[in-house]
Short mmCIF file of C-alpha atoms and ligand atoms in Angstrom, two decimals:
data_model
loop_
_atom_site.label_atom_id
_atom_site.label_comp_id
_atom_site.label_asym_id
_atom_site.label_seq_id
_atom_site.Cartn_x
_atom_site.Cartn_y
_atom_site.Cartn_z
CA MET A 15 85.94 94.12 84.25
CA LYS A 16 83.82 91.22 83.01
CA SER A 17 85.86 88.35 81.64
CA LEU A 18 84.59 86.40 78.64
CA THR A 19 84.52 82.89 80.06
CA ILE A 20 84.60 80.16 77.44
CA GLN A 21 85.73 77.63 80.01
CA GLY A 22 86.76 77.78 83.65
CA ALA A 23 89.99 77.98 85.62
CA LYS A 24 90.73 76.37 88.96
CA ILE A 25 93.60 76.34 91.45
CA LEU A 26 94.90 72.78 91.80
CA ALA A 27 97.69 73.19 94.35
CA THR A 28 99.88 75.70 96.15
CA GLY A 29 103.39 75.66 97.59
CA SER A 30 105.65 78.11 99.38
CA ALA A 31 109.21 78.64 100.57
CA VAL A 32 110.90 80.95 103.05
CA PRO A 33 114.61 81.26 103.87
CA HIS A 34 115.87 79.77 107.16
CA VAL A 35 117.44 82.96 108.54
CA VAL A 36 115.11 84.83 110.92
CA LEU A 37 115.59 88.51 111.79
CA ASN A 38 113.36 89.51 114.70
CA ASN A 39 112.45 93.02 115.85
CA ASP A 40 114.99 92.99 118.71
CA GLN A 41 117.76 92.07 116.28
CA ILE A 42 116.71 94.83 113.86
CA SER A 43 116.81 97.28 116.79
CA GLN A 44 120.55 96.66 116.90
CA ILE A 45 120.87 97.75 113.26
CA VAL A 46 118.67 100.89 113.23
CA GLN A 47 117.09 103.04 115.95
CA THR A 48 113.77 101.30 116.51
CA SER A 49 112.12 98.88 118.93
CA ASP A 50 110.03 95.72 118.96
CA GLU A 51 107.20 97.77 120.49
CA TRP A 52 107.23 100.41 117.71
CA ILE A 53 107.43 97.90 114.88
CA PHE A 54 104.76 95.58 116.29
CA ASN A 55 102.33 98.37 117.19
CA ARG A 56 102.67 100.12 113.82
CA THR A 57 102.84 97.07 111.57
CA GLY A 58 101.98 93.81 113.37
CA ILE A 59 105.37 92.40 112.32
CA LYS A 60 107.45 90.40 114.83
CA GLU A 61 110.05 88.87 112.53
CA ARG A 62 110.95 88.35 108.88
CA ARG A 63 113.05 85.87 106.87
CA LEU A 64 116.15 86.90 104.92
CA LEU A 65 117.84 85.15 102.03
CA THR A 66 121.50 85.23 103.04
CA GLY A 67 124.44 83.29 101.67
CA SER A 68 126.25 83.85 98.43
CA ASN A 69 124.70 83.19 95.04
CA GLN A 70 121.25 82.68 96.53
CA SER A 71 118.50 84.40 94.56
CA VAL A 72 114.78 84.69 94.13
CA ALA A 73 115.01 81.72 91.74
CA ASP A 74 116.07 79.37 94.56
CA LEU A 75 112.98 80.17 96.63
CA ALA A 76 110.71 80.09 93.59
CA VAL A 77 111.96 76.64 92.58
CA ILE A 78 111.30 75.18 96.06
CA ALA A 79 107.78 76.69 96.20
CA SER A 80 107.01 75.40 92.68
CA MET A 81 108.28 71.87 93.37
CA LYS A 82 106.17 71.70 96.55
CA ALA A 83 103.05 72.63 94.57
CA LEU A 84 103.85 70.09 91.83
CA ASP A 85 104.60 67.33 94.36
CA LYS A 86 101.28 67.87 96.14
CA ILE A 87 99.40 66.75 93.04
CA SER A 88 102.13 64.48 91.64
CA MET A 89 102.17 66.56 88.46
CA ASP A 90 105.03 65.99 86.05
CA PRO A 91 106.68 69.40 85.33
CA SER A 92 106.50 68.62 81.60
CA GLU A 93 102.70 69.10 81.85
CA ILE A 94 103.11 72.82 82.61
CA ASP A 95 102.39 75.00 79.55
CA LEU A 96 103.22 78.41 80.99
CA ILE A 97 105.18 79.80 83.94
CA ILE A 98 104.49 83.35 85.13
CA LEU A 99 106.96 84.64 87.69
CA ALA A 100 105.70 87.75 89.46
CA THR A 101 108.76 89.41 90.94
CA SER A 102 110.38 92.81 91.32
CA SER A 103 113.69 91.39 92.46
CA PRO A 104 114.90 89.17 89.60
CA ASN A 105 118.48 87.96 89.46
CA ASP A 106 118.53 88.83 85.76
CA LEU A 107 116.81 91.89 84.32
CA PHE A 108 116.10 89.91 81.14
CA GLY A 109 113.96 87.59 83.28
CA THR A 110 114.28 84.85 85.88
CA ALA A 111 111.29 82.70 84.88
CA SER A 112 113.30 80.81 82.26
CA GLN A 113 115.82 79.73 84.94
CA ILE A 114 112.93 78.30 86.94
CA GLN A 115 111.58 76.52 83.84
CA SER A 116 114.93 74.78 83.42
CA SER A 117 115.52 74.06 87.14
CA ILE A 118 112.17 72.32 87.63
CA GLY A 119 112.31 70.56 84.25
CA ALA A 120 109.21 72.22 82.79
CA PHE A 121 110.67 72.02 79.31
CA ASN A 122 107.35 72.40 77.50
CA ALA A 123 106.52 75.64 79.26
CA VAL A 124 106.77 79.18 77.98
CA ALA A 125 108.11 81.32 80.83
CA PHE A 126 108.13 85.03 81.49
CA ASP A 127 108.47 87.53 84.32
CA LEU A 128 105.74 89.92 85.33
CA THR A 129 106.70 93.06 87.25
CA ALA A 130 103.97 94.60 89.35
CA ALA A 131 105.52 94.71 92.83
CA CYS A 132 103.13 93.68 95.61
CA SER A 133 100.21 93.34 93.15
CA GLY A 134 102.25 90.91 91.05
CA PHE A 135 100.61 87.68 92.18
CA VAL A 136 97.09 89.06 91.63
CA LEU A 137 98.08 90.18 88.12
CA GLY A 138 99.72 86.79 87.53
CA LEU A 139 96.55 84.94 88.58
CA VAL A 140 94.39 87.09 86.32
CA THR A 141 96.80 86.72 83.37
CA ALA A 142 96.92 82.94 83.84
CA SER A 143 93.14 82.65 84.10
CA GLN A 144 92.74 84.45 80.74
CA PHE A 145 95.01 81.93 78.97
CA LEU A 146 93.11 79.06 80.63
CA LYS A 147 89.61 80.41 80.04
CA ASN A 148 90.22 81.13 76.35
CA GLY A 149 91.62 77.64 75.84
CA SER A 150 95.22 78.60 74.94
CA TYR A 151 96.81 76.59 77.76
CA SER A 152 95.80 73.79 80.14
CA ASN A 153 98.24 74.05 83.08
CA ILE A 154 99.90 77.22 84.34
CA LEU A 155 102.33 77.75 87.20
CA VAL A 156 102.01 81.21 88.76
CA ILE A 157 104.75 82.20 91.19
CA GLY A 158 104.99 85.27 93.41
CA ALA A 159 108.53 85.64 94.73
CA ASP A 160 110.65 88.47 96.04
CA VAL A 161 113.92 89.02 97.87
CA LEU A 162 113.56 92.71 98.64
CA SER A 163 116.24 92.38 101.36
CA LYS A 164 118.67 92.80 98.46
CA TRP A 165 117.14 96.20 97.57
CA ILE A 166 116.73 97.68 101.04
CA ASP A 167 118.81 100.44 102.55
CA TRP A 168 119.56 98.74 105.87
CA SER A 169 120.19 102.14 107.48
CA ASP A 170 116.65 103.38 106.66
CA ARG A 171 114.40 102.43 109.57
CA SER A 172 111.24 103.47 107.75
CA THR A 173 111.63 100.67 105.18
CA CYS A 174 114.05 98.03 106.51
CA ILE A 175 111.65 96.94 109.27
CA LEU A 176 108.89 96.06 106.81
CA PHE A 177 110.14 93.62 104.23
CA GLY A 178 111.06 89.93 104.16
CA ASP A 179 111.95 87.34 101.52
CA ALA A 180 109.72 84.47 100.34
CA ALA A 181 108.11 82.67 97.41
CA GLY A 182 104.66 81.23 96.84
CA ALA A 183 103.36 79.22 93.89
CA ALA A 184 100.00 78.08 92.55
CA ILE A 185 99.19 75.63 89.78
CA LEU A 186 96.11 76.57 87.78
CA GLN A 187 94.27 74.34 85.35
CA SER A 188 91.53 74.87 82.78
CA CYS A 189 88.22 73.20 83.63
CA SER A 190 84.54 73.18 82.73
CA LYS A 191 82.55 76.38 83.30
CA ASP A 192 80.75 74.67 86.20
CA ASP A 193 84.03 74.03 88.04
CA ASN A 194 85.32 77.59 87.45
CA SER A 195 86.78 79.00 90.66
CA ILE A 196 88.30 82.29 89.46
CA LEU A 197 84.97 84.13 89.50
CA ASN A 198 85.95 87.70 88.71
CA PHE A 199 88.68 90.32 88.88
CA GLN A 200 89.12 94.07 89.05
CA LEU A 201 92.48 95.75 88.33
CA ASN A 202 93.79 99.32 88.52
CA THR A 203 96.92 101.39 87.96
CA ASP A 204 97.63 105.02 88.80
CA GLY A 205 101.05 106.02 87.56
CA GLN A 206 100.69 109.58 88.87
CA TYR A 207 101.83 108.29 92.24
CA ALA A 208 104.59 105.97 91.03
CA ASN A 209 107.13 107.90 93.10
CA HIS A 210 105.39 106.96 96.38
CA LEU A 211 107.03 103.54 96.19
CA SER A 212 109.86 102.68 93.83
CA ILE A 213 113.30 101.24 93.25
CA PRO A 214 114.43 104.06 90.98
CA TYR A 215 117.07 103.86 88.30
CA LYS A 216 119.71 106.52 88.76
CA GLU A 217 121.90 107.73 85.95
CA ARG A 218 125.50 108.77 86.30
CA VAL A 219 126.15 111.89 84.28
CA ASN A 220 128.15 111.29 81.09
CA SER A 221 129.30 107.85 82.13
CA HIS A 222 130.81 107.34 78.67
CA PRO A 223 132.60 110.53 77.61
CA VAL A 224 132.94 109.59 73.93
CA LEU A 225 129.44 108.21 73.30
CA LYS A 226 127.83 110.72 75.72
CA LEU A 227 125.87 107.82 77.17
CA HIS A 228 124.10 108.11 80.49
CA GLN A 229 124.38 104.77 82.24
CA GLY A 230 123.56 104.04 85.83
CA SER A 231 122.22 101.57 88.33
CA PHE A 232 119.22 100.96 90.58
CA ASN A 233 118.90 102.63 93.96
CA TYR A 234 117.40 101.24 97.15
CA ILE A 235 113.64 101.10 97.84
CA SER A 236 112.19 104.53 98.39
CA MET A 237 108.75 104.82 99.98
CA ASN A 238 106.33 107.42 101.25
CA GLY A 239 104.76 105.10 103.85
CA LYS A 240 101.98 107.45 104.91
CA GLU A 241 100.75 107.98 101.33
CA VAL A 242 100.92 104.26 100.50
CA TYR A 243 98.98 103.52 103.68
CA LYS A 244 96.24 106.05 102.81
CA PHE A 245 96.04 104.79 99.22
CA ALA A 246 95.64 101.15 100.31
CA VAL A 247 92.97 101.85 102.90
CA SER A 248 90.94 104.06 100.56
CA GLN A 249 91.26 102.16 97.23
CA VAL A 250 91.32 98.45 98.17
CA PRO A 251 87.80 98.40 99.67
CA LEU A 252 86.45 100.13 96.53
CA SER A 253 88.07 97.55 94.27
CA ILE A 254 86.65 94.69 96.36
CA LEU A 255 83.16 96.19 96.35
CA GLN A 256 83.25 96.77 92.57
CA CYS A 257 84.34 93.17 92.00
CA LEU A 258 81.62 91.80 94.31
CA ASN A 259 78.94 94.01 92.74
CA SER A 260 79.60 92.77 89.23
CA LEU A 261 79.02 89.22 90.50
CA ASN A 262 75.84 90.28 92.35
CA MET A 263 77.57 89.28 95.57
CA SER A 264 77.85 91.20 98.84
CA VAL A 265 80.41 91.36 101.64
CA ASN A 266 78.23 88.87 103.53
CA ASP A 267 79.25 86.23 100.97
CA ILE A 268 82.94 86.56 101.88
CA ASP A 269 84.42 83.70 103.92
CA TRP A 270 88.05 84.85 103.79
CA LEU A 271 89.72 88.19 103.20
CA LEU A 272 93.21 87.57 101.85
CA LEU A 273 94.97 90.90 101.37
CA HIS A 274 98.57 91.58 100.46
CA GLN A 275 100.36 91.30 103.80
CA ALA A 276 101.76 94.83 104.12
CA ASN A 277 100.66 96.01 107.54
CA GLU A 278 98.24 94.52 110.10
CA ARG A 279 96.64 97.96 110.51
CA ILE A 280 95.88 98.05 106.75
CA LEU A 281 94.30 94.58 106.91
CA LYS A 282 92.09 95.62 109.85
CA ALA A 283 91.16 99.01 108.38
CA VAL A 284 90.09 97.46 105.06
CA ALA A 285 88.04 94.79 106.88
CA GLU A 286 86.44 97.44 109.09
CA LYS A 287 85.52 99.62 106.09
CA LEU A 288 83.79 96.63 104.53
CA SER A 289 82.23 95.49 107.85
CA ILE A 290 84.01 92.14 107.58
CA HIS A 291 84.62 90.42 110.92
CA SER A 292 88.30 90.28 111.87
CA ASN A 293 88.17 86.47 112.21
CA LYS A 294 87.81 86.29 108.41
CA ILE A 295 91.17 88.04 107.84
CA ILE A 296 94.00 85.75 106.77
CA SER A 297 97.18 87.14 108.28
CA ASN A 298 100.70 85.79 108.73
CA LEU A 299 102.74 88.96 108.53
CA SER A 300 103.85 88.76 112.16
CA LYS A 301 106.13 85.90 111.01
CA TYR A 302 107.28 87.11 107.61
CA GLY A 303 106.69 90.88 107.23
CA ASN A 304 105.83 92.20 103.80
CA THR A 305 107.13 89.67 101.25
CA SER A 306 105.85 91.68 98.25
CA ALA A 307 104.65 89.42 95.39
CA ALA A 308 105.04 86.34 97.61
CA SER A 309 102.78 87.49 100.43
CA ILE A 310 99.42 86.35 99.00
CA PRO A 311 100.44 82.85 97.78
CA LEU A 312 102.45 82.28 100.98
CA ALA A 313 99.45 83.19 103.17
CA LEU A 314 97.11 81.11 100.98
CA ASP A 315 99.40 78.10 101.18
CA GLU A 316 99.62 78.39 104.98
CA ALA A 317 95.85 78.82 105.37
CA LEU A 318 95.32 75.66 103.29
CA LYS A 319 97.89 73.74 105.36
CA GLU A 320 96.03 74.80 108.51
CA ASN A 321 92.76 73.51 106.94
CA LYS A 322 91.16 76.93 107.41
CA ILE A 323 89.64 77.00 103.93
CA SER A 324 86.77 74.66 103.05
CA ASP A 325 85.21 73.61 99.78
CA ASN A 326 83.13 76.38 98.16
CA ASP A 327 84.46 79.10 100.49
CA ILE A 328 84.61 82.53 98.87
CA ILE A 329 88.08 84.04 99.16
CA VAL A 330 88.50 87.69 98.30
CA ILE A 331 92.12 88.25 97.31
CA ALA A 332 93.40 91.81 96.92
CA GLY A 333 96.87 93.09 96.14
CA PHE A 334 98.22 96.65 96.21
CA GLY A 335 101.55 98.37 95.97
CA ALA A 336 104.07 100.10 93.77
CA GLY A 337 102.95 101.48 90.45
CA LEU A 338 100.67 102.33 92.07
CA THR A 339 98.78 99.14 91.23
CA TRP A 340 95.94 97.39 93.00
CA GLY A 341 93.30 94.82 92.26
CA THR A 342 90.98 92.07 93.43
CA VAL A 343 90.36 88.46 92.43
CA ILE A 344 87.36 86.57 93.79
CA VAL A 345 87.87 82.83 94.14
CA ARG A 346 85.39 80.11 95.00
CA TRP A 347 87.67 77.51 96.57
CA LYS A 348 87.35 73.97 95.23
CA SER A 349 89.28 71.12 96.82
CA PHE A 350 90.68 68.51 94.45
O1 UT7 B 421 103.50 96.65 99.80
C1 UT7 B 421 103.16 97.98 100.05
C2 UT7 B 421 104.35 98.49 100.79
N1 UT7 B 421 104.23 99.55 101.69
C3 UT7 B 421 103.30 99.69 102.65
O2 UT7 B 421 102.35 99.00 102.79
C4 UT7 B 421 103.57 100.81 103.61
C5 UT7 B 421 102.32 101.39 104.17
N2 UT7 B 421 102.68 102.29 105.26
C6 UT7 B 421 102.95 101.83 106.49
O3 UT7 B 421 102.87 100.65 106.76
C7 UT7 B 421 103.27 102.86 107.55
O4 UT7 B 421 103.21 104.15 106.99
C8 UT7 B 421 104.68 102.64 108.19
C9 UT7 B 421 104.66 101.40 109.05
C10 UT7 B 421 105.75 102.51 107.12
C11 UT7 B 421 105.04 103.81 109.08
O5 UT7 B 421 104.03 103.99 110.06
P1 UT7 B 421 103.41 105.43 110.33
O6 UT7 B 421 102.46 105.29 111.42
O7 UT7 B 421 102.90 105.96 109.01
O8 UT7 B 421 104.66 106.23 110.83
P2 UT7 B 421 105.30 107.57 110.24
O9 UT7 B 421 106.05 107.30 108.98
O10 UT7 B 421 104.28 108.66 110.25
O11 UT7 B 421 106.35 107.91 111.37
C12 UT7 B 421 105.91 108.28 112.69
C13 UT7 B 421 107.14 108.52 113.53
C14 UT7 B 421 108.15 109.46 112.88
O12 UT7 B 421 108.76 110.22 113.91
P3 UT7 B 421 108.26 111.73 114.18
O13 UT7 B 421 108.44 112.45 112.89
O14 UT7 B 421 106.83 111.61 114.59
O15 UT7 B 421 109.18 112.18 115.26
C15 UT7 B 421 109.19 108.54 112.29
O16 UT7 B 421 110.45 109.13 112.20
O17 UT7 B 421 107.84 107.29 113.72
C16 UT7 B 421 109.21 107.43 113.31
N3 UT7 B 421 109.63 106.17 112.76
C17 UT7 B 421 110.13 105.18 113.52
N4 UT7 B 421 110.35 105.11 114.84
C18 UT7 B 421 110.84 103.94 115.31
C19 UT7 B 421 109.59 105.74 111.46
N5 UT7 B 421 110.06 104.49 111.38
C20 UT7 B 421 110.41 104.13 112.63
C21 UT7 B 421 110.94 102.95 113.19
N6 UT7 B 421 111.13 102.89 114.51
N7 UT7 B 421 111.22 101.87 112.43
#
């Protein structure tokens, strides 16, 4: 989709946070019947981080990631106009973003949650860039954070090996059209396949006999891994190509491919389909597994820390996951 750009949007700073507790593949092999060899060969994952300890939630990780991003540019939190928290594991179904607003002291900011699973950060970036480009807001904090360890059935080896907990944050600012770095986006949803990956709500029958109400609670993550794999490998390259085409760009213009960190084989298959050399793939999932909405900002933050990304590099960012949702954002990196 073409965005109507009145002014530009740029990414000023990033930050990230992971819990201290590491669970490696050998340790997980003591919980379910699996092995380091199987997990690494099928996914590229070696270890993941878990948020343990009582009363720890996605908000704690999100606050640390946000403060790191703010500190990098010495921005006073009161300058933030909007906070978008992309998460599927809030500690309050009414929303967690407002807790973050208060914890970091961003008292002038409107704050809301955005639920789009592993595509959440991409949708958050696109949403933020619309508010910036149309002049509504000047500074926006976009956070991708998830603690899916709280929603995993730790006896299900087909899912428990994949996920880890983390948060990543980015501060976006409005700018002149010439400095615009969010070049284009392309987003999709196909609800027909929502049941391939979900945390379903399950009702108890007649839980209130007088009112005849059907109340319930959420189940664990349920996933059809094979179908999600096929969907990602077939649809993500198409989304990237469509986004490049509408900018009159080609795959040769790509400096970095930053995909949602779900499975190393998915990253490689998408790159291969697009004939992108594997040394352009940004990957850190061996250390963290699939951290859902956090995976893209966490990998971006690490790549920046490692000085991989240079001024004017083209980064193709693509997210995909439950919904099913998927989409691409093309960024021309500008250092500030
Ligand atoms: O953010 C998006 C989230 N989801 C994804 O990205 C998931 C995408 N899908 C995947 O990454 C892969 O489908 C998985 C890694 C989840 C699974 O890999 P696969 O190559 O599709 O394996 P499979 O499900 O076809 O299972 C192959 C075999 C089965 O045994 P049989 O039926 O061949 O005897 C499974 O029971 O591997 C078995 N298996 C395991 N064995 C050891 C499944 N999980 C495990 C395990 N350890 N953890």
